[in-house]
């Protein structure tokens, strides 16, 4: 950031202590993933490297998205595998698309993920030392990063070595993570009030009005598809995973009334 600091809604988040349920097809299990907080902050510029981050002789700074507001969603340590993380992110993207707050385009940076990984012994309640890998821009990159980092940390611990708390970078060309910098603690960020921003108190009536006018979310849409179109739950899961796909299906059913045939055709 050119002004050398970032505005963040850290102390007064939009929401805290929430959750989101995900469905795990392999085990046919529903899991509740805790949401620690959702807060607004401003986006920063990004570095554009000549080649990959390790071998570039120079880097440029792209300020195009600098200062744009973003919503950060922080989860509890409830995700236990790379596949669970992928499913969670896919559902989160579907929700923000249905709400109309984000197009969910990961390739263009509209939705990015920072992943924190730590290993602990079976049945232990003590969390291990964590590493963070930042700015992953695809579900595939998230899954591969987690798989690599879990294996790397297991190897270190099995060899009697320590995991260092640090920020790492995912190298797509080599399919490995690389160390970037030691990880800061919260006190290192030195939070203080932004003097040019006055406190904003939102009236409860405004919140209630917004709540009444919220669009249909993927969960509710899926249940409606099962009930109204008489299609299997699996079909409804796929068709509501993307807002545009669900819209397409509903438009098609208004023109052709065999909803199951349409579902089969759309899903191939």
mmCIF file of C-alpha atoms in Angstrom:
data_model
loop_
_atom_site.group_PDB
_atom_site.id
_atom_site.type_symbol
_atom_site.label_atom_id
_atom_site.label_comp_id
_atom_site.label_asym_id
_atom_site.label_seq_id
_atom_site.Cartn_x
_atom_site.Cartn_y
_atom_site.Cartn_z
ATOM 1 C CA UNK A 1 0.000 0.000 0.000
ATOM 2 C CA UNK A 2 1.463 3.422 -0.962
ATOM 3 C CA UNK A 3 0.332 5.005 2.329
ATOM 4 C CA UNK A 4 2.273 2.278 4.221
ATOM 5 C CA UNK A 5 -0.630 0.983 6.326
ATOM 6 C CA UNK A 6 -3.816 -1.017 5.785
ATOM 7 C CA UNK A 7 -7.292 -0.184 7.088
ATOM 8 C CA UNK A 8 -8.891 -3.234 8.701
ATOM 9 C CA UNK A 9 -12.115 -3.774 10.657
ATOM 10 C CA UNK A 10 -10.203 -6.107 12.973
ATOM 11 C CA UNK A 11 -11.558 -5.113 16.398
ATOM 12 C CA UNK A 12 -15.196 -4.713 15.304
ATOM 13 C CA UNK A 13 -15.919 -7.414 12.701
ATOM 14 C CA UNK A 14 -19.169 -7.691 10.760
ATOM 15 C CA UNK A 15 -19.827 -11.016 12.447
ATOM 16 C CA UNK A 16 -18.248 -13.571 14.729
ATOM 17 C CA UNK A 17 -18.834 -17.082 16.114
ATOM 18 C CA UNK A 18 -20.794 -18.371 13.125
ATOM 19 C CA UNK A 19 -20.618 -21.620 11.183
ATOM 20 C CA UNK A 20 -21.174 -23.178 7.786
ATOM 21 C CA UNK A 21 -22.204 -26.765 7.127
ATOM 22 C CA UNK A 22 -20.540 -28.781 4.378
ATOM 23 C CA UNK A 23 -21.530 -32.141 2.911
ATOM 24 C CA UNK A 24 -18.832 -34.792 2.414
ATOM 25 C CA UNK A 25 -19.965 -37.086 -0.430
ATOM 26 C CA UNK A 26 -17.477 -39.871 0.316
ATOM 27 C CA UNK A 27 -18.647 -40.436 3.901
ATOM 28 C CA UNK A 28 -22.173 -39.031 3.348
ATOM 29 C CA UNK A 29 -21.479 -36.895 6.416
ATOM 30 C CA UNK A 30 -22.422 -33.306 7.220
ATOM 31 C CA UNK A 31 -19.744 -31.299 9.016
ATOM 32 C CA UNK A 32 -20.103 -27.959 10.783
ATOM 33 C CA UNK A 33 -17.164 -25.623 10.162
ATOM 34 C CA UNK A 34 -16.858 -22.765 12.650
ATOM 35 C CA UNK A 35 -16.515 -19.189 11.379
ATOM 36 C CA UNK A 36 -14.332 -17.206 13.787
ATOM 37 C CA UNK A 37 -15.028 -13.834 12.214
ATOM 38 C CA UNK A 38 -15.956 -11.947 9.041
ATOM 39 C CA UNK A 39 -14.470 -8.485 8.731
ATOM 40 C CA UNK A 40 -13.889 -5.831 6.073
ATOM 41 C CA UNK A 41 -10.471 -4.505 5.150
ATOM 42 C CA UNK A 42 -8.902 -2.845 2.143
ATOM 43 C CA UNK A 43 -7.089 -4.874 -0.475
ATOM 44 C CA UNK A 44 -3.391 -4.321 -1.069
ATOM 45 C CA UNK A 45 -1.386 -4.138 -4.260
ATOM 46 C CA UNK A 46 0.256 -7.274 -5.578
ATOM 47 C CA UNK A 47 3.739 -8.167 -6.754
ATOM 48 C CA UNK A 48 4.135 -9.314 -10.353
ATOM 49 C CA UNK A 49 7.285 -11.372 -10.794
ATOM 50 C CA UNK A 50 9.410 -11.663 -13.922
ATOM 51 C CA UNK A 51 9.283 -15.462 -13.655
ATOM 52 C CA UNK A 52 8.468 -17.527 -10.583
ATOM 53 C CA UNK A 53 9.086 -15.897 -7.209
ATOM 54 C CA UNK A 54 12.338 -17.788 -6.519
ATOM 55 C CA UNK A 55 14.136 -17.198 -9.821
ATOM 56 C CA UNK A 56 12.948 -13.702 -10.815
ATOM 57 C CA UNK A 57 15.618 -11.023 -11.138
ATOM 58 C CA UNK A 58 13.034 -8.272 -10.551
ATOM 59 C CA UNK A 59 9.399 -7.767 -9.516
ATOM 60 C CA UNK A 60 6.856 -5.067 -10.321
ATOM 61 C CA UNK A 61 4.073 -3.701 -8.103
ATOM 62 C CA UNK A 62 0.500 -3.725 -9.444
ATOM 63 C CA UNK A 63 -1.689 -1.213 -7.561
ATOM 64 C CA UNK A 64 -4.881 -1.772 -9.596
ATOM 65 C CA UNK A 65 -6.804 -3.431 -6.756
ATOM 66 C CA UNK A 66 -5.211 -1.339 -4.001
ATOM 67 C CA UNK A 67 -7.750 0.169 -1.584
ATOM 68 C CA UNK A 68 -10.691 -1.902 -2.848
ATOM 69 C CA UNK A 69 -12.778 -3.238 0.074
ATOM 70 C CA UNK A 70 -12.739 -6.977 0.672
ATOM 71 C CA UNK A 71 -14.443 -9.271 3.177
ATOM 72 C CA UNK A 72 -12.172 -11.698 5.002
ATOM 73 C CA UNK A 73 -13.705 -14.922 6.344
ATOM 74 C CA UNK A 74 -11.664 -16.643 9.078
ATOM 75 C CA UNK A 75 -12.513 -20.232 10.017
ATOM 76 C CA UNK A 76 -11.908 -22.242 13.157
ATOM 77 C CA UNK A 77 -9.377 -25.135 12.843
ATOM 78 C CA UNK A 78 -12.203 -27.527 11.898
ATOM 79 C CA UNK A 79 -11.034 -28.591 8.426
ATOM 80 C CA UNK A 80 -9.204 -31.910 8.621
ATOM 81 C CA UNK A 81 -8.214 -32.603 5.012
ATOM 82 C CA UNK A 82 -7.446 -30.907 1.714
ATOM 83 C CA UNK A 83 -10.725 -32.239 0.287
ATOM 84 C CA UNK A 84 -12.744 -30.709 3.130
ATOM 85 C CA UNK A 85 -11.039 -27.360 2.475
ATOM 86 C CA UNK A 86 -11.880 -27.588 -1.231
ATOM 87 C CA UNK A 87 -15.543 -28.395 -0.516
ATOM 88 C CA UNK A 88 -15.756 -25.539 2.010
ATOM 89 C CA UNK A 89 -14.343 -23.028 -0.473
ATOM 90 C CA UNK A 90 -16.665 -24.197 -3.242
ATOM 91 C CA UNK A 91 -19.673 -23.691 -0.969
ATOM 92 C CA UNK A 92 -18.405 -20.302 0.211
ATOM 93 C CA UNK A 93 -18.006 -19.178 -3.401
ATOM 94 C CA UNK A 94 -21.532 -20.350 -4.182
ATOM 95 C CA UNK A 95 -22.919 -18.360 -1.229
ATOM 96 C CA UNK A 96 -21.209 -15.072 -2.160
ATOM 97 C CA UNK A 97 -22.307 -15.530 -5.783
ATOM 98 C CA UNK A 98 -25.932 -16.060 -4.719
ATOM 99 C CA UNK A 99 -25.728 -13.012 -2.434
ATOM 100 C CA UNK A 100 -24.384 -10.937 -5.325
ATOM 101 C CA UNK A 101 -21.459 -9.586 -3.289
ATOM 102 C CA UNK A 102 -18.734 -11.236 -5.412
ATOM 103 C CA UNK A 103 -18.465 -12.947 -8.800
ATOM 104 C CA UNK A 104 -16.208 -15.601 -7.243
ATOM 105 C CA UNK A 105 -13.734 -15.449 -10.125
ATOM 106 C CA UNK A 106 -10.579 -16.919 -8.587
ATOM 107 C CA UNK A 107 -8.465 -16.497 -11.729
ATOM 108 C CA UNK A 108 -8.943 -12.709 -11.579
ATOM 109 C CA UNK A 109 -8.404 -12.535 -7.818
ATOM 110 C CA UNK A 110 -12.022 -11.852 -6.801
ATOM 111 C CA UNK A 111 -11.808 -14.805 -4.413
ATOM 112 C CA UNK A 112 -8.482 -15.774 -2.866
ATOM 113 C CA UNK A 113 -7.509 -18.116 -0.088
ATOM 114 C CA UNK A 114 -4.842 -18.089 2.614
ATOM 115 C CA UNK A 115 -4.413 -21.512 4.202
ATOM 116 C CA UNK A 116 -2.965 -22.264 7.642
ATOM 117 C CA UNK A 117 -1.658 -25.765 8.286
ATOM 118 C CA UNK A 118 -0.589 -27.445 11.517
ATOM 119 C CA UNK A 119 -0.047 -31.086 12.476
ATOM 120 C CA UNK A 120 -0.773 -32.575 15.893
ATOM 121 C CA UNK A 121 -0.578 -36.052 17.353
ATOM 122 C CA UNK A 122 -3.692 -38.237 17.239
ATOM 123 C CA UNK A 123 -6.047 -37.554 20.186
ATOM 124 C CA UNK A 124 -3.942 -34.554 21.252
ATOM 125 C CA UNK A 125 -5.765 -31.293 22.002
ATOM 126 C CA UNK A 126 -2.649 -29.168 21.523
ATOM 127 C CA UNK A 127 -2.386 -27.553 18.110
ATOM 128 C CA UNK A 128 0.974 -27.798 16.386
ATOM 129 C CA UNK A 129 3.038 -24.908 15.013
ATOM 130 C CA UNK A 130 1.279 -23.498 11.962
ATOM 131 C CA UNK A 131 2.493 -22.268 8.621
ATOM 132 C CA UNK A 132 0.512 -20.004 6.298
ATOM 133 C CA UNK A 133 0.446 -20.084 2.500
ATOM 134 C CA UNK A 134 -1.086 -16.934 1.019
ATOM 135 C CA UNK A 135 -3.035 -15.853 -2.057
ATOM 136 C CA UNK A 136 -4.012 -19.195 -3.577
ATOM 137 C CA UNK A 137 -6.239 -18.529 -6.565
ATOM 138 C CA UNK A 138 -7.774 -21.904 -7.456
ATOM 139 C CA UNK A 139 -9.393 -24.858 -5.704
ATOM 140 C CA UNK A 140 -6.733 -27.072 -7.262
ATOM 141 C CA UNK A 141 -3.911 -24.937 -5.833
ATOM 142 C CA UNK A 142 -5.499 -25.028 -2.361
ATOM 143 C CA UNK A 143 -5.807 -28.807 -2.404
ATOM 144 C CA UNK A 144 -2.278 -29.401 -3.723
ATOM 145 C CA UNK A 145 -0.760 -26.876 -1.291
ATOM 146 C CA UNK A 146 -2.412 -28.525 1.697
ATOM 147 C CA UNK A 147 -1.378 -32.010 0.601
ATOM 148 C CA UNK A 148 2.245 -30.935 0.144
ATOM 149 C CA UNK A 149 2.454 -28.931 3.369
ATOM 150 C CA UNK A 150 0.905 -31.709 5.475
ATOM 151 C CA UNK A 151 3.436 -34.193 4.064
ATOM 152 C CA UNK A 152 6.316 -31.714 4.620
ATOM 153 C CA UNK A 153 5.388 -31.089 8.253
ATOM 154 C CA UNK A 154 4.885 -34.800 8.967
ATOM 155 C CA UNK A 155 8.345 -35.524 7.562
ATOM 156 C CA UNK A 156 9.940 -32.839 9.749
ATOM 157 C CA UNK A 157 8.266 -34.119 12.914
ATOM 158 C CA UNK A 158 9.058 -37.768 12.149
ATOM 159 C CA UNK A 159 12.719 -36.758 11.785
ATOM 160 C CA UNK A 160 12.646 -35.048 15.192
ATOM 161 C CA UNK A 161 12.811 -31.551 13.683
ATOM 162 C CA UNK A 162 10.640 -28.526 14.468
ATOM 163 C CA UNK A 163 8.092 -26.822 12.243
ATOM 164 C CA UNK A 164 8.889 -23.104 11.963
ATOM 165 C CA UNK A 165 6.005 -20.620 12.149
ATOM 166 C CA UNK A 166 6.321 -18.788 8.860
ATOM 167 C CA UNK A 167 4.591 -17.591 5.710
ATOM 168 C CA UNK A 168 5.250 -19.751 2.655
ATOM 169 C CA UNK A 169 4.607 -19.469 -1.071
ATOM 170 C CA UNK A 170 3.116 -22.113 -3.374
ATOM 171 C CA UNK A 171 5.318 -22.709 -6.447
ATOM 172 C CA UNK A 172 2.910 -24.036 -9.077
ATOM 173 C CA UNK A 173 5.664 -25.025 -11.508
ATOM 174 C CA UNK A 174 7.488 -27.201 -8.949
ATOM 175 C CA UNK A 175 4.460 -28.267 -6.861
ATOM 176 C CA UNK A 176 6.191 -27.277 -3.609
ATOM 177 C CA UNK A 177 5.937 -24.555 -0.957
ATOM 178 C CA UNK A 178 8.863 -22.184 -0.354
ATOM 179 C CA UNK A 179 9.663 -20.067 2.697
ATOM 180 C CA UNK A 180 8.926 -16.334 2.322
ATOM 181 C CA UNK A 181 9.199 -14.771 5.797
ATOM 182 C CA UNK A 182 8.739 -15.519 9.480
ATOM 183 C CA UNK A 183 5.108 -15.267 10.558
ATOM 184 C CA UNK A 184 4.163 -12.193 12.572
ATOM 185 C CA UNK A 185 2.050 -12.339 15.718
ATOM 186 C CA UNK A 186 -1.036 -10.118 16.099
ATOM 187 C CA UNK A 187 0.845 -7.567 18.237
ATOM 188 C CA UNK A 188 3.359 -7.058 15.411
ATOM 189 C CA UNK A 189 0.658 -5.397 13.296
ATOM 190 C CA UNK A 190 0.246 -2.514 15.774
ATOM 191 C CA UNK A 191 -3.501 -1.914 15.385
ATOM 192 C CA UNK A 192 -4.773 1.568 16.224
ATOM 193 C CA UNK A 193 -7.908 3.579 15.275
ATOM 194 C CA UNK A 194 -7.898 5.297 11.864
ATOM 195 C CA UNK A 195 -8.299 8.992 12.821
ATOM 196 C CA UNK A 196 -9.992 9.943 9.529
ATOM 197 C CA UNK A 197 -12.773 7.346 9.876
ATOM 198 C CA UNK A 198 -15.544 8.170 12.343
ATOM 199 C CA UNK A 199 -17.412 5.329 14.097
ATOM 200 C CA UNK A 200 -20.471 4.177 12.138
ATOM 201 C CA UNK A 201 -23.440 2.881 14.145
ATOM 202 C CA UNK A 202 -25.873 0.821 12.057
ATOM 203 C CA UNK A 203 -29.483 0.937 13.221
ATOM 204 C CA UNK A 204 -31.083 -2.413 14.082
ATOM 205 C CA UNK A 205 -34.011 -1.547 11.769
ATOM 206 C CA UNK A 206 -31.633 -1.340 8.806
ATOM 207 C CA UNK A 207 -30.147 -4.735 9.678
ATOM 208 C CA UNK A 208 -33.638 -6.270 9.962
ATOM 209 C CA UNK A 209 -34.640 -4.788 6.607
ATOM 210 C CA UNK A 210 -31.537 -6.203 4.931
ATOM 211 C CA UNK A 211 -32.186 -9.602 6.526
ATOM 212 C CA UNK A 212 -35.756 -9.641 5.134
ATOM 213 C CA UNK A 213 -34.506 -8.915 1.621
ATOM 214 C CA UNK A 214 -31.663 -11.425 1.482
ATOM 215 C CA UNK A 215 -31.726 -13.512 -1.718
ATOM 216 C CA UNK A 216 -32.289 -17.272 -1.671
ATOM 217 C CA UNK A 217 -29.138 -19.069 -0.533
ATOM 218 C CA UNK A 218 -27.803 -22.298 -2.106
ATOM 219 C CA UNK A 219 -29.062 -24.526 0.753
ATOM 220 C CA UNK A 220 -32.639 -23.269 0.407
ATOM 221 C CA UNK A 221 -32.445 -23.407 -3.379
ATOM 222 C CA UNK A 222 -31.243 -27.007 -3.284
ATOM 223 C CA UNK A 223 -34.155 -28.060 -1.062
ATOM 224 C CA UNK A 224 -36.579 -26.270 -3.384
ATOM 225 C CA UNK A 225 -35.110 -28.030 -6.433
ATOM 226 C CA UNK A 226 -35.560 -31.426 -4.748
ATOM 227 C CA UNK A 227 -39.142 -30.623 -3.733
ATOM 228 C CA UNK A 228 -40.408 -28.738 -6.798
ATOM 229 C CA UNK A 229 -38.544 -30.501 -9.602
ATOM 230 C CA UNK A 230 -38.462 -33.990 -8.051
ATOM 231 C CA UNK A 231 -34.768 -34.504 -8.817
ATOM 232 C CA UNK A 232 -32.254 -36.470 -6.692
ATOM 233 C CA UNK A 233 -30.409 -34.572 -3.965
ATOM 234 C CA UNK A 234 -27.096 -35.228 -5.744
ATOM 235 C CA UNK A 235 -28.410 -33.498 -8.888
ATOM 236 C CA UNK A 236 -29.640 -30.568 -6.801
ATOM 237 C CA UNK A 237 -26.210 -30.269 -5.107
ATOM 238 C CA UNK A 238 -24.505 -29.933 -8.495
ATOM 239 C CA UNK A 239 -27.089 -27.588 -10.018
ATOM 240 C CA UNK A 240 -26.989 -25.175 -7.048
ATOM 241 C CA UNK A 241 -23.194 -25.195 -6.675
ATOM 242 C CA UNK A 242 -23.098 -22.248 -9.088
ATOM 243 C CA UNK A 243 -25.666 -19.447 -9.265
ATOM 244 C CA UNK A 244 -25.404 -19.194 -13.040
ATOM 245 C CA UNK A 245 -25.890 -22.958 -13.438
ATOM 246 C CA UNK A 246 -28.942 -22.900 -11.163
ATOM 247 C CA UNK A 247 -30.375 -19.934 -13.075
ATOM 248 C CA UNK A 248 -29.807 -21.760 -16.364
ATOM 249 C CA UNK A 249 -31.595 -24.872 -15.081
ATOM 250 C CA UNK A 250 -34.594 -22.893 -13.835
ATOM 251 C CA UNK A 251 -34.868 -21.052 -17.154
ATOM 252 C CA UNK A 252 -34.708 -24.380 -19.003
ATOM 253 C CA UNK A 253 -37.484 -25.913 -16.869
ATOM 254 C CA UNK A 254 -39.795 -23.077 -17.888
ATOM 255 C CA UNK A 255 -39.350 -24.168 -21.514
ATOM 256 C CA UNK A 256 -39.163 -27.952 -21.096
ATOM 257 C CA UNK A 257 -41.034 -29.586 -18.241
ATOM 258 C CA UNK A 258 -39.215 -32.912 -17.813
ATOM 259 C CA UNK A 259 -36.949 -31.662 -15.047
ATOM 260 C CA UNK A 260 -35.035 -34.939 -14.599
ATOM 261 C CA UNK A 261 -34.165 -35.193 -18.304
ATOM 262 C CA UNK A 262 -32.968 -31.582 -18.188
ATOM 263 C CA UNK A 263 -30.875 -32.308 -15.114
ATOM 264 C CA UNK A 264 -29.245 -35.317 -16.807
ATOM 265 C CA UNK A 265 -28.573 -33.313 -19.966
ATOM 266 C CA UNK A 266 -26.998 -30.346 -18.140
ATOM 267 C CA UNK A 267 -24.779 -32.544 -15.963
ATOM 268 C CA UNK A 268 -23.764 -34.719 -18.940
#
